[in-house]
Each structure stands twice: as C-alpha cells, then as structure tokens.
XYZ file of C-alpha atoms in Angstrom:
116
model
C 95.499 194.662 182.667
C 94.695 198.403 181.896
C 95.942 197.533 178.182
C 98.025 200.930 178.026
C 100.337 199.457 175.812
C 97.660 198.544 173.019
C 98.342 200.448 169.536
C 95.555 199.068 167.554
C 92.251 198.254 168.079
C 90.308 196.584 165.658
C 86.977 195.177 166.290
C 85.083 195.311 163.353
C 82.028 193.490 161.707
C 80.293 192.051 164.648
C 77.933 191.879 166.684
C 78.886 194.074 169.021
C 76.117 195.933 171.179
C 76.211 198.887 173.836
C 78.027 202.242 174.551
C 81.316 203.089 173.469
C 83.343 202.555 177.265
C 84.326 205.788 178.228
C 86.844 205.226 181.027
C 88.091 202.512 179.409
C 88.507 204.018 175.640
C 90.069 207.320 177.225
C 93.352 204.807 179.182
C 94.112 203.657 175.725
C 96.394 207.150 175.780
C 99.212 204.774 172.961
C 96.462 203.989 170.778
C 96.854 204.282 166.880
C 93.925 203.062 165.758
C 90.570 202.719 166.931
C 88.241 200.690 164.884
C 84.665 199.602 165.398
C 83.073 199.906 162.342
C 79.800 197.688 161.261
C 78.659 196.768 164.739
C 75.803 197.856 166.420
C 77.422 200.470 169.078
C 74.692 203.269 170.297
C 75.070 206.462 172.466
C 77.525 209.168 171.567
C 81.082 209.301 171.303
C 82.539 210.005 174.513
C 84.185 213.150 175.375
C 87.193 211.087 177.081
C 88.223 210.315 173.388
C 90.223 213.620 173.534
C 92.826 211.791 175.787
C 94.043 209.901 172.723
C 96.411 212.271 171.924
C 98.427 209.580 169.393
C 95.689 208.319 167.485
C 95.669 208.430 163.613
C 92.866 206.176 162.527
C 89.659 206.760 164.227
C 86.800 204.292 162.450
C 83.185 204.429 163.443
C 81.255 203.411 160.475
C 77.662 201.749 160.362
C 76.623 202.020 163.517
C 73.981 203.746 165.731
C 75.572 206.536 167.148
C 73.691 209.200 168.251
C 74.605 212.756 169.889
C 77.440 215.367 168.514
C 80.913 214.932 167.883
C 82.658 216.023 171.214
C 84.689 219.571 171.336
C 87.631 216.837 172.878
C 88.091 215.281 169.155
C 90.332 218.881 168.799
C 92.753 217.582 171.280
C 93.588 214.611 168.986
C 96.474 216.604 167.062
C 97.686 213.506 165.723
C 94.994 212.415 163.908
C 94.597 211.601 159.816
C 91.782 209.424 158.951
C 88.507 210.083 160.885
C 85.351 208.205 159.656
C 82.302 208.029 161.317
C 79.289 207.741 158.407
C 76.282 206.010 158.443
C 75.350 207.071 162.109
C 73.153 209.300 163.535
C 75.318 212.071 164.585
C 74.069 215.794 164.519
C 74.846 219.007 165.499
C 77.675 220.906 164.107
C 80.816 219.873 163.754
C 83.246 221.247 166.617
C 85.494 224.629 165.928
C 88.353 222.305 167.694
C 88.707 220.064 164.741
C 90.243 223.615 162.732
C 93.272 222.163 165.166
C 94.025 218.964 163.591
C 96.580 219.943 161.112
C 97.308 216.302 160.127
C 93.832 215.438 158.907
C 93.880 214.105 155.570
C 90.233 212.161 155.506
C 87.073 212.915 156.821
C 83.854 210.724 155.982
C 80.954 211.622 157.728
C 78.140 211.317 155.547
C 74.890 209.787 156.333
C 74.396 211.571 159.415
C 71.776 214.449 160.710
C 75.191 217.393 160.739
C 73.195 220.650 160.435
C 75.104 224.335 160.226
C 77.192 226.442 157.785
C-alpha cells in the first residue's frame, strides 16, 4: 500500500544506503515524525519533503547527505524539530525557513553551510 496514513517512520541506527526516495517520501502526507539518523544515506534531501506539511520532527543526523536544504522546507509550517547535523550539507540556509513559526529546535552543525 501507499502508507498514506502512516504517522511515524523511524529507521535509526541501521545500514541503510542509497538516496531518500523523493516520490515515496513526498506521498507520506500524514507523517508527523521522520527519523533516519545514523545510517549511510547519500544524495540530497528531496524537494518533495515540502509535501509533508504535518511533519513535526525531521531527523537526518549522521548520514552522508549532500547538497542544499531545499527551499520547500519552508512549506513545512508544522515542523518543530530539524536535526541534520553530521552530514555534508552545504550552501546557505533557505530564507523560507523564516516561515516555520513552530520551530523550536534546529541542529545543523558539522555540515558545510556558508553565508551570512
């Protein structure tokens, strides 16, 4: 099935490899918690992550993610916790993150972010 009613997806401390599947992740519209920390995921965070408007917790700590934070992250108005430290994310933080009024915890240290 499509798992459209799924609210929590937690796959931590495993040996997952590959990229975050854009179309699959974007279809989990009722997800409140997405946790993939301590795996070996590569590639960028897909822009489809912005479809997860009900998401409250996004944990991607200690993977091998690269690229920039997608601007669509600003669409996730319910996001309270963003944990993406210990990756190889780069660039500047999207200005759209300013729309995330419910955010109360951001950990993005040990990446390659730049800018003011």
